[in-house]
PDB file of C-alpha atoms in Angstrom:
ATOM      1  CA  ARG A   1      67.755  67.561  60.356  1.00  0.00           C
ATOM      2  CA  ARG A   2      68.094  70.159  63.077  1.00  0.00           C
ATOM      3  CA  ALA A   3      65.835  73.222  62.902  1.00  0.00           C
ATOM      4  CA  ARG A   4      67.411  76.619  62.404  1.00  0.00           C
ATOM      5  CA  GLN A   5      67.550  78.783  65.503  1.00  0.00           C
ATOM      6  CA  ARG A   6      67.290  82.505  66.120  1.00  0.00           C
ATOM      7  CA  PHE A   7      68.617  84.658  68.931  1.00  0.00           C
ATOM      8  CA  ILE A   8      66.377  87.043  70.864  1.00  0.00           C
ATOM      9  CA  PHE A   9      68.049  90.001  72.571  1.00  0.00           C
ATOM     10  CA  LYS A  10      66.352  92.051  75.280  1.00  0.00           C
ATOM     11  CA  ARG A  11      67.778  94.855  77.352  1.00  0.00           C
ATOM     12  CA  GLY A  12      66.494  97.221  80.007  1.00  0.00           C
ATOM     13  CA  LYS A  13      67.240  99.126  83.187  1.00  0.00           C
ATOM     14  CA  ASN A  14      65.153  96.900  85.444  1.00  0.00           C
ATOM     15  CA  HIS A  15      67.714  94.241  86.350  1.00  0.00           C
ATOM     16  CA  THR A  16      65.338  92.405  88.704  1.00  0.00           C
ATOM     17  CA  ALA A  17      62.594  91.994  86.069  1.00  0.00           C
ATOM     18  CA  ILE A  18      64.989  90.827  83.354  1.00  0.00           C
ATOM     19  CA  GLU A  19      66.760  88.361  85.651  1.00  0.00           C
ATOM     20  CA  LYS A  20      63.359  87.079  86.768  1.00  0.00           C
ATOM     21  CA  GLU A  21      62.340  86.352  83.154  1.00  0.00           C
ATOM     22  CA  TYR A  22      65.705  84.634  82.622  1.00  0.00           C
ATOM     23  CA  LEU A  23      65.029  82.269  85.536  1.00  0.00           C
ATOM     24  CA  LEU A  24      61.346  81.899  84.667  1.00  0.00           C
ATOM     25  CA  ASN A  25      62.120  80.695  81.132  1.00  0.00           C
ATOM     26  CA  GLY A  26      64.198  77.848  82.567  1.00  0.00           C
ATOM     27  CA  ALA A  27      61.503  76.806  85.045  1.00  0.00           C
ATOM     28  CA  LEU A  28      58.772  76.972  82.398  1.00  0.00           C
ATOM     29  CA  GLU A  29      60.800  74.953  79.912  1.00  0.00           C
ATOM     30  CA  LYS A  30      61.189  72.165  82.476  1.00  0.00           C
ATOM     31  CA  ILE A  31      57.484  72.162  83.418  1.00  0.00           C
ATOM     32  CA  CYS A  32      56.280  72.310  79.797  1.00  0.00           C
ATOM     33  CA  ASN A  33      58.452  69.311  78.933  1.00  0.00           C
ATOM     34  CA  GLU A  34      57.243  67.344  81.976  1.00  0.00           C
ATOM     35  CA  GLU A  35      53.582  68.123  81.295  1.00  0.00           C
ATOM     36  CA  ASN A  36      53.866  67.760  77.502  1.00  0.00           C
ATOM     37  CA  THR A  37      52.042  71.056  76.987  1.00  0.00           C
ATOM     38  CA  GLY A  38      53.257  71.665  73.429  1.00  0.00           C
ATOM     39  CA  ILE A  39      54.383  75.133  74.555  1.00  0.00           C
ATOM     40  CA  ARG A  40      58.061  75.955  73.995  1.00  0.00           C
ATOM     41  CA  PRO A  41      59.473  78.799  76.063  1.00  0.00           C
ATOM     42  CA  PRO A  42      62.670  80.263  74.595  1.00  0.00           C
ATOM     43  CA  ILE A  43      65.952  78.919  75.939  1.00  0.00           C
ATOM     44  CA  SER A  44      67.675  81.552  78.088  1.00  0.00           C
ATOM     45  CA  VAL A  45      71.358  81.599  77.154  1.00  0.00           C
ATOM     46  CA  ALA A  46      72.743  84.451  79.240  1.00  0.00           C
ATOM     47  CA  CYS A  47      71.769  87.331  81.494  1.00  0.00           C
ATOM     48  CA  PHE A  48      74.380  89.980  82.318  1.00  0.00           C
ATOM     49  CA  ASP A  49      74.854  93.667  83.164  1.00  0.00           C
ATOM     50  CA  GLY A  50      76.474  95.772  80.454  1.00  0.00           C
ATOM     51  CA  PRO A  51      78.750  98.806  80.800  1.00  0.00           C
ATOM     52  CA  ASP A  52      75.835 101.120  79.895  1.00  0.00           C
ATOM     53  CA  ASN A  53      73.877 100.365  83.105  1.00  0.00           C
ATOM     54  CA  LEU A  54      71.522  98.100  81.151  1.00  0.00           C
ATOM     55  CA  THR A  55      70.848  94.426  81.794  1.00  0.00           C
ATOM     56  CA  TYR A  56      70.952  92.132  78.764  1.00  0.00           C
ATOM     57  CA  HIS A  57      69.009  88.895  78.305  1.00  0.00           C
ATOM     58  CA  VAL A  58      69.969  86.580  75.447  1.00  0.00           C
ATOM     59  CA  MET A  59      67.514  83.841  74.402  1.00  0.00           C
ATOM     60  CA  LEU A  60      67.337  81.234  71.678  1.00  0.00           C
ATOM     61  CA  ARG A  61      64.283  79.929  69.817  1.00  0.00           C
ATOM     62  CA  GLU A  62      63.658  77.695  66.825  1.00  0.00           C
ATOM     63  CA  ASP A  63      63.068  79.532  63.575  1.00  0.00           C
ATOM     64  CA  ALA A  64      59.333  79.692  62.778  1.00  0.00           C
ATOM     65  CA  SER A  65      56.739  82.210  61.630  1.00  0.00           C
ATOM     66  CA  SER A  66      54.816  84.072  64.289  1.00  0.00           C
ATOM     67  CA  LEU A  67      51.031  83.931  64.404  1.00  0.00           C
ATOM     68  CA  GLU A  68      51.049  87.615  63.499  1.00  0.00           C
ATOM     69  CA  GLU A  69      52.809  86.778  60.221  1.00  0.00           C
ATOM     70  CA  TYR A  70      50.429  83.891  59.578  1.00  0.00           C
ATOM     71  CA  VAL A  71      47.025  85.075  60.728  1.00  0.00           C
ATOM     72  CA  VAL A  72      46.828  88.692  59.603  1.00  0.00           C
ATOM     73  CA  PRO A  73      47.770  88.299  55.901  1.00  0.00           C
ATOM     74  CA  ARG A  74      45.523  85.256  55.570  1.00  0.00           C
ATOM     75  CA  GLY A  75      42.736  87.115  57.329  1.00  0.00           C
ATOM     76  CA  VAL A  76      42.951  89.877  54.747  1.00  0.00           C
ATOM     77  CA  LEU A  77      42.841  87.308  51.944  1.00  0.00           C
ATOM     78  CA  ALA A  78      39.921  85.545  53.591  1.00  0.00           C
ATOM     79  CA  GLU A  79      37.917  88.763  53.524  1.00  0.00           C
ATOM     80  CA  ARG A  80      38.388  88.742  49.765  1.00  0.00           C
ATOM     81  CA  GLY A  81      36.725  85.379  49.496  1.00  0.00           C
ATOM     82  CA  VAL A  82      39.560  82.854  49.851  1.00  0.00           C
ATOM     83  CA  LYS A  83      37.582  80.391  51.981  1.00  0.00           C
ATOM     84  CA  SER A  84      40.284  77.713  52.133  1.00  0.00           C
ATOM     85  CA  LEU A  85      42.670  80.173  53.789  1.00  0.00           C
ATOM     86  CA  GLU A  86      39.931  81.316  56.171  1.00  0.00           C
ATOM     87  CA  LEU A  87      39.439  77.705  57.269  1.00  0.00           C
ATOM     88  CA  GLN A  88      43.188  77.253  57.649  1.00  0.00           C
ATOM     89  CA  ASN A  89      43.264  80.411  59.741  1.00  0.00           C
ATOM     90  CA  THR A  90      40.543  79.124  62.043  1.00  0.00           C
ATOM     91  CA  LYS A  91      42.297  75.798  62.595  1.00  0.00           C
ATOM     92  CA  GLN A  92      45.504  77.529  63.654  1.00  0.00           C
ATOM     93  CA  ILE A  93      43.654  79.822  66.054  1.00  0.00           C
ATOM     94  CA  GLN A  94      41.848  76.838  67.582  1.00  0.00           C
ATOM     95  CA  HIS A  95      45.084  74.852  67.883  1.00  0.00           C
ATOM     96  CA  HIS A  96      46.799  77.696  69.718  1.00  0.00           C
ATOM     97  CA  ALA A  97      43.736  78.206  71.933  1.00  0.00           C
ATOM     98  CA  ARG A  98      44.261  74.633  73.137  1.00  0.00           C
ATOM     99  CA  LEU A  99      47.931  75.402  73.809  1.00  0.00           C
ATOM    100  CA  ILE A 100      46.900  78.424  75.883  1.00  0.00           C
ATOM    101  CA  ALA A 101      44.585  76.202  77.961  1.00  0.00           C
ATOM    102  CA  ARG A 102      47.481  73.802  78.584  1.00  0.00           C
ATOM    103  CA  LEU A 103      49.722  76.682  79.635  1.00  0.00           C
ATOM    104  CA  HIS A 104      47.134  77.924  82.131  1.00  0.00           C
ATOM    105  CA  ALA A 105      46.181  74.518  83.520  1.00  0.00           C
ATOM    106  CA  ASP A 106      49.583  72.824  83.650  1.00  0.00           C
ATOM    107  CA  ILE A 107      51.717  75.691  84.977  1.00  0.00           C
ATOM    108  CA  THR A 108      49.085  76.513  87.612  1.00  0.00           C
ATOM    109  CA  LYS A 109      49.545  72.997  89.046  1.00  0.00           C
ATOM    110  CA  HIS A 110      53.150  73.921  89.837  1.00  0.00           C
ATOM    111  CA  LEU A 111      52.435  77.252  91.528  1.00  0.00           C
ATOM    112  CA  GLN A 112      53.211  77.202  95.240  1.00  0.00           C
ATOM    113  CA  VAL A 113      52.567  79.738  97.985  1.00  0.00           C
ATOM    114  CA  ASP A 114      54.812  81.033 100.758  1.00  0.00           C
ATOM    115  CA  SER A 115      54.832  84.085 103.032  1.00  0.00           C
ATOM    116  CA  GLU A 116      55.981  86.291 100.129  1.00  0.00           C
ATOM    117  CA  GLY A 117      53.296  85.174  97.665  1.00  0.00           C
ATOM    118  CA  CYS A 118      53.142  82.568  94.898  1.00  0.00           C
ATOM    119  CA  PHE A 119      56.181  81.123  93.180  1.00  0.00           C
ATOM    120  CA  LEU A 120      57.565  78.484  90.832  1.00  0.00           C
ATOM    121  CA  SER A 121      60.516  76.362  91.828  1.00  0.00           C
ATOM    122  CA  ALA A 122      63.690  76.915  89.799  1.00  0.00           C
ATOM    123  CA  GLY A 123      65.523  73.965  91.354  1.00  0.00           C
ATOM    124  CA  GLU A 124      68.311  73.915  93.939  1.00  0.00           C
ATOM    125  CA  GLY A 125      66.051  75.677  96.419  1.00  0.00           C
ATOM    126  CA  ARG A 126      65.544  78.729  94.211  1.00  0.00           C
ATOM    127  CA  LYS A 127      62.112  80.336  93.990  1.00  0.00           C
ATOM    128  CA  ILE A 128      60.779  82.558  91.225  1.00  0.00           C
ATOM    129  CA  HIS A 129      58.017  84.671  92.696  1.00  0.00           C
ATOM    130  CA  VAL A 130      55.178  85.502  90.340  1.00  0.00           C
ATOM    131  CA  GLN A 131      53.122  88.651  90.714  1.00  0.00           C
ATOM    132  CA  GLN A 132      49.544  88.279  91.944  1.00  0.00           C
ATOM    133  CA  ARG A 133      47.210  90.463  89.898  1.00  0.00           C
ATOM    134  CA  GLU A 134      44.798  92.407  92.077  1.00  0.00           C
ATOM    135  CA  TYR A 135      42.260  93.842  89.683  1.00  0.00           C
ATOM    136  CA  GLY A 136      40.732  96.300  92.146  1.00  0.00           C
ATOM    137  CA  GLU A 137      44.085  97.892  92.990  1.00  0.00           C
ATOM    138  CA  GLU A 138      45.146  97.848  89.346  1.00  0.00           C
ATOM    139  CA  PHE A 139      41.883  99.481  88.288  1.00  0.00           C
ATOM    140  CA  LEU A 140      42.337 102.295  90.797  1.00  0.00           C
ATOM    141  CA  SER A 141      45.979 102.911  89.941  1.00  0.00           C
ATOM    142  CA  ARG A 142      45.476 102.882  86.175  1.00  0.00           C
ATOM    143  CA  VAL A 143      42.120 104.612  85.942  1.00  0.00           C
ATOM    144  CA  VAL A 144      41.489 106.785  89.007  1.00  0.00           C
ATOM    145  CA  ARG A 145      45.103 107.869  89.560  1.00  0.00           C
ATOM    146  CA  GLY A 146      46.185 107.273  85.980  1.00  0.00           C
ATOM    147  CA  LYS A 147      45.623 108.742  82.563  1.00  0.00           C
ATOM    148  CA  ALA A 148      42.206 107.450  81.558  1.00  0.00           C
ATOM    149  CA  TYR A 149      40.339 110.347  83.194  1.00  0.00           C
ATOM    150  CA  ASP A 150      42.805 113.193  82.832  1.00  0.00           C
ATOM    151  CA  THR A 151      40.124 114.913  80.772  1.00  0.00           C
ATOM    152  CA  HIS A 152      36.408 114.237  80.920  1.00  0.00           C
ATOM    153  CA  PRO A 153      34.475 115.044  77.705  1.00  0.00           C
ATOM    154  CA  ARG A 154      31.958 117.234  79.578  1.00  0.00           C
ATOM    155  CA  LEU A 155      33.683 118.175  82.825  1.00  0.00           C
ATOM    156  CA  GLY A 156      37.066 119.085  81.416  1.00  0.00           C
ATOM    157  CA  PRO A 157      40.363 118.344  83.239  1.00  0.00           C
ATOM    158  CA  VAL A 158      39.883 116.081  86.256  1.00  0.00           C
ATOM    159  CA  LYS A 159      43.440 114.810  86.615  1.00  0.00           C
ATOM    160  CA  TYR A 160      43.957 112.750  89.793  1.00  0.00           C
ATOM    161  CA  ALA A 161      40.857 114.252  91.414  1.00  0.00           C
ATOM    162  CA  PRO A 162      37.742 112.261  90.502  1.00  0.00           C
ATOM    163  CA  ASP A 163      36.358 112.755  94.037  1.00  0.00           C
ATOM    164  CA  GLN A 164      35.811 116.412  93.183  1.00  0.00           C
ATOM    165  CA  HIS A 165      33.496 115.410  90.336  1.00  0.00           C
ATOM    166  CA  PRO A 166      30.556 113.235  91.473  1.00  0.00           C
ATOM    167  CA  GLU A 167      29.607 112.332  87.914  1.00  0.00           C
ATOM    168  CA  VAL A 168      33.082 110.941  87.226  1.00  0.00           C
ATOM    169  CA  ARG A 169      33.079 109.074  90.542  1.00  0.00           C
ATOM    170  CA  ALA A 170      29.673 107.540  89.756  1.00  0.00           C
ATOM    171  CA  PHE A 171      30.916 106.402  86.346  1.00  0.00           C
ATOM    172  CA  ILE A 172      34.082 104.882  87.810  1.00  0.00           C
ATOM    173  CA  ASP A 173      32.077 103.081  90.512  1.00  0.00           C
ATOM    174  CA  ALA A 174      29.675 101.671  87.923  1.00  0.00           C
ATOM    175  CA  ALA A 175      32.603 100.555  85.758  1.00  0.00           C
ATOM    176  CA  TRP A 176      34.278  98.730  88.646  1.00  0.00           C
ATOM    177  CA  GLU A 177      30.989  97.033  89.557  1.00  0.00           C
ATOM    178  CA  TYR A 178      30.969  95.636  86.013  1.00  0.00           C
ATOM    179  CA  PHE A 179      34.633  94.558  86.058  1.00  0.00           C
ATOM    180  CA  SER A 180      34.811  93.198  89.630  1.00  0.00           C
ATOM    181  CA  PRO A 181      33.732  89.629  88.605  1.00  0.00           C
ATOM    182  CA  LEU A 182      37.250  89.307  87.080  1.00  0.00           C
ATOM    183  CA  GLU A 183      38.420  88.768  90.668  1.00  0.00           C
ATOM    184  CA  LYS A 184      36.569  85.433  90.616  1.00  0.00           C
ATOM    185  CA  TYR A 185      39.249  83.541  88.647  1.00  0.00           C
ATOM    186  CA  LYS A 186      42.509  85.244  89.567  1.00  0.00           C
ATOM    187  CA  ALA A 187      44.372  82.154  90.784  1.00  0.00           C
ATOM    188  CA  MET A 188      45.794  80.745  87.533  1.00  0.00           C
ATOM    189  CA  PHE A 189      49.152  81.241  85.854  1.00  0.00           C
ATOM    190  CA  THR A 190      48.824  83.723  82.970  1.00  0.00           C
ATOM    191  CA  HIS A 191      51.225  84.989  80.316  1.00  0.00           C
ATOM    192  CA  GLY A 192      50.077  88.591  80.620  1.00  0.00           C
ATOM    193  CA  ASP A 193      50.898  89.795  77.095  1.00  0.00           C
ATOM    194  CA  LEU A 194      49.507  87.252  74.648  1.00  0.00           C
ATOM    195  CA  ALA A 195      50.102  89.181  71.415  1.00  0.00           C
ATOM    196  CA  LEU A 196      50.274  87.208  68.168  1.00  0.00           C
ATOM    197  CA  ARG A 197      53.878  88.310  67.638  1.00  0.00           C
ATOM    198  CA  HIS A 198      54.841  86.442  70.811  1.00  0.00           C
ATOM    199  CA  PHE A 199      53.306  83.115  69.674  1.00  0.00           C
ATOM    200  CA  PHE A 200      54.933  81.020  66.929  1.00  0.00           C
ATOM    201  CA  MET A 201      53.648  78.314  64.640  1.00  0.00           C
ATOM    202  CA  ASN A 202      55.789  75.634  66.316  1.00  0.00           C
ATOM    203  CA  GLY A 203      54.349  76.394  69.779  1.00  0.00           C
ATOM    204  CA  THR A 204      57.147  78.716  70.911  1.00  0.00           C
ATOM    205  CA  LEU A 205      55.879  81.424  73.258  1.00  0.00           C
ATOM    206  CA  ILE A 206      58.128  84.326  74.270  1.00  0.00           C
ATOM    207  CA  ASP A 207      58.055  87.419  76.510  1.00  0.00           C
ATOM    208  CA  PHE A 208      57.021  86.136  79.927  1.00  0.00           C
ATOM    209  CA  GLU A 209      58.044  89.370  81.642  1.00  0.00           C
ATOM    210  CA  HIS A 210      54.387  90.128  82.517  1.00  0.00           C
ATOM    211  CA  ALA A 211      53.582  86.600  83.705  1.00  0.00           C
ATOM    212  CA  ALA A 212      51.366  86.640  86.781  1.00  0.00           C
ATOM    213  CA  ARG A 213      48.821  84.719  88.780  1.00  0.00           C
ATOM    214  CA  GLY A 214      45.569  86.141  87.502  1.00  0.00           C
ATOM    215  CA  ASN A 215      42.417  85.641  85.471  1.00  0.00           C
ATOM    216  CA  PRO A 216      43.072  83.404  82.421  1.00  0.00           C
ATOM    217  CA  PHE A 217      40.396  85.211  80.428  1.00  0.00           C
ATOM    218  CA  GLY A 218      42.697  88.236  80.390  1.00  0.00           C
ATOM    219  CA  ASP A 219      45.056  86.207  78.183  1.00  0.00           C
ATOM    220  CA  LEU A 220      42.168  85.100  75.989  1.00  0.00           C
ATOM    221  CA  ALA A 221      40.977  88.696  75.645  1.00  0.00           C
ATOM    222  CA  GLY A 222      44.454  89.736  74.512  1.00  0.00           C
ATOM    223  CA  PHE A 223      44.491  86.861  72.027  1.00  0.00           C
ATOM    224  CA  TYR A 224      41.055  87.906  70.770  1.00  0.00           C
ATOM    225  CA  LEU A 225      42.134  91.532  70.351  1.00  0.00           C
ATOM    226  CA  ASN A 226      45.033  90.423  68.158  1.00  0.00           C
ATOM    227  CA  ALA A 227      43.576  87.473  66.255  1.00  0.00           C
ATOM    228  CA  TYR A 228      40.897  89.293  64.259  1.00  0.00           C
ATOM    229  CA  ALA A 229      38.584  86.405  65.049  1.00  0.00           C
ATOM    230  CA  SER A 230      35.303  85.899  66.832  1.00  0.00           C
ATOM    231  CA  PRO A 231      35.734  84.478  70.363  1.00  0.00           C
ATOM    232  CA  SER A 232      33.525  81.584  69.273  1.00  0.00           C
ATOM    233  CA  TYR A 233      36.468  80.363  67.143  1.00  0.00           C
ATOM    234  CA  PHE A 234      38.655  79.654  70.127  1.00  0.00           C
ATOM    235  CA  ILE A 235      36.598  79.693  73.332  1.00  0.00           C
ATOM    236  CA  THR A 236      35.144  76.199  72.763  1.00  0.00           C
ATOM    237  CA  PRO A 237      38.483  74.425  72.092  1.00  0.00           C
ATOM    238  CA  TYR A 238      39.998  76.359  75.011  1.00  0.00           C
ATOM    239  CA  LEU A 239      37.264  75.229  77.411  1.00  0.00           C
ATOM    240  CA  GLU A 240      37.435  71.623  76.166  1.00  0.00           C
ATOM    241  CA  GLU A 241      41.197  71.491  76.676  1.00  0.00           C
ATOM    242  CA  MET A 242      40.969  73.190  80.079  1.00  0.00           C
ATOM    243  CA  LYS A 243      38.453  70.580  81.244  1.00  0.00           C
ATOM    244  CA  ASN A 244      40.650  67.743  79.931  1.00  0.00           C
ATOM    245  CA  ARG A 245      43.820  69.068  81.571  1.00  0.00           C
ATOM    246  CA  SER A 246      42.482  70.319  84.898  1.00  0.00           C
ATOM    247  CA  GLY A 247      38.831  69.293  85.263  1.00  0.00           C
ATOM    248  CA  ARG A 248      37.860  72.962  85.550  1.00  0.00           C
ATOM    249  CA  VAL A 249      34.598  74.114  83.990  1.00  0.00           C
ATOM    250  CA  PHE A 250      33.860  77.808  83.446  1.00  0.00           C
ATOM    251  CA  LEU A 251      30.122  78.283  83.095  1.00  0.00           C
ATOM    252  CA  ASP A 252      30.442  82.041  82.566  1.00  0.00           C
ATOM    253  CA  ALA A 253      33.296  81.965  80.033  1.00  0.00           C
ATOM    254  CA  ASN A 254      31.663  84.215  77.438  1.00  0.00           C
ATOM    255  CA  GLU A 255      30.816  86.791  80.079  1.00  0.00           C
ATOM    256  CA  GLN A 256      34.330  86.652  81.535  1.00  0.00           C
ATOM    257  CA  ILE A 257      36.087  87.157  78.211  1.00  0.00           C
ATOM    258  CA  LYS A 258      33.798  90.078  77.370  1.00  0.00           C
ATOM    259  CA  ARG A 259      34.540  91.759  80.707  1.00  0.00           C
ATOM    260  CA  ALA A 260      38.280  91.060  80.369  1.00  0.00           C
ATOM    261  CA  TRP A 261      38.350  92.524  76.871  1.00  0.00           C
ATOM    262  CA  LEU A 262      36.519  95.688  77.949  1.00  0.00           C
ATOM    263  CA  TYR A 263      38.690  95.925  81.088  1.00  0.00           C
ATOM    264  CA  GLN A 264      41.848  96.030  78.976  1.00  0.00           C
ATOM    265  CA  ALA A 265      40.376  98.613  76.626  1.00  0.00           C
ATOM    266  CA  PHE A 266      39.082 100.702  79.546  1.00  0.00           C
ATOM    267  CA  CYS A 267      42.366 100.682  81.478  1.00  0.00           C
ATOM    268  CA  ASN A 268      44.415 101.489  78.378  1.00  0.00           C
ATOM    269  CA  ALA A 269      42.197 104.382  77.295  1.00  0.00           C
ATOM    270  CA  GLY A 270      43.406 107.945  77.194  1.00  0.00           C
TER     271      GLY A 270
END
């Protein structure tokens, strides 16, 4: 019997970004099938410009509960002493941690590089270029020139001018010294927005608009922030699967995920 399907509708003013996700879904679907990752990107049905100056992207996915629907209610029940549901919760988190490792390892094998950056092939000579995350530049744009230090608790308003306040500059420099090791592993394919609502119980994963070549522990940190679970629940199965799929061993995994988690919180502050 065929599974029920649901449509996903997205719209926005950035035609290039929406068309890119449309093409990326097709390329990822092909790779995931070839590599047997267990990940199911949505099927892109159509991408077109509407009369309201918005671009529309229509996708199709199999009907299934999201991890957000599954994990959070069961987590609440587990806190009340329902141990069987807590165990069930943990198994699902570990299963999806293995799927994340497959996504990182298997898609990265298909990343290629040209004069414009890294890309995935979309067939017939088409290339889908994937953003390269540069954590130093991102840190400066989001923290120094962004909103995180518009107001300092002791120094008052310091918007866009941390150089005028040595104490703020010293703090920012110390913060970047702590986060700079994230640059060490910035060469893997990452989803970029691994919220539980984007991951489904049947392995479907949606919203690849922030996909980039970056540090995989950024995805794990996002998963951790949303899963209401200790990293120990999913870091071990993730590392085991990563080693099986790619041979890669991360000796500083716990340190990386801690830095990635704090990096996201730090950059999104304010």
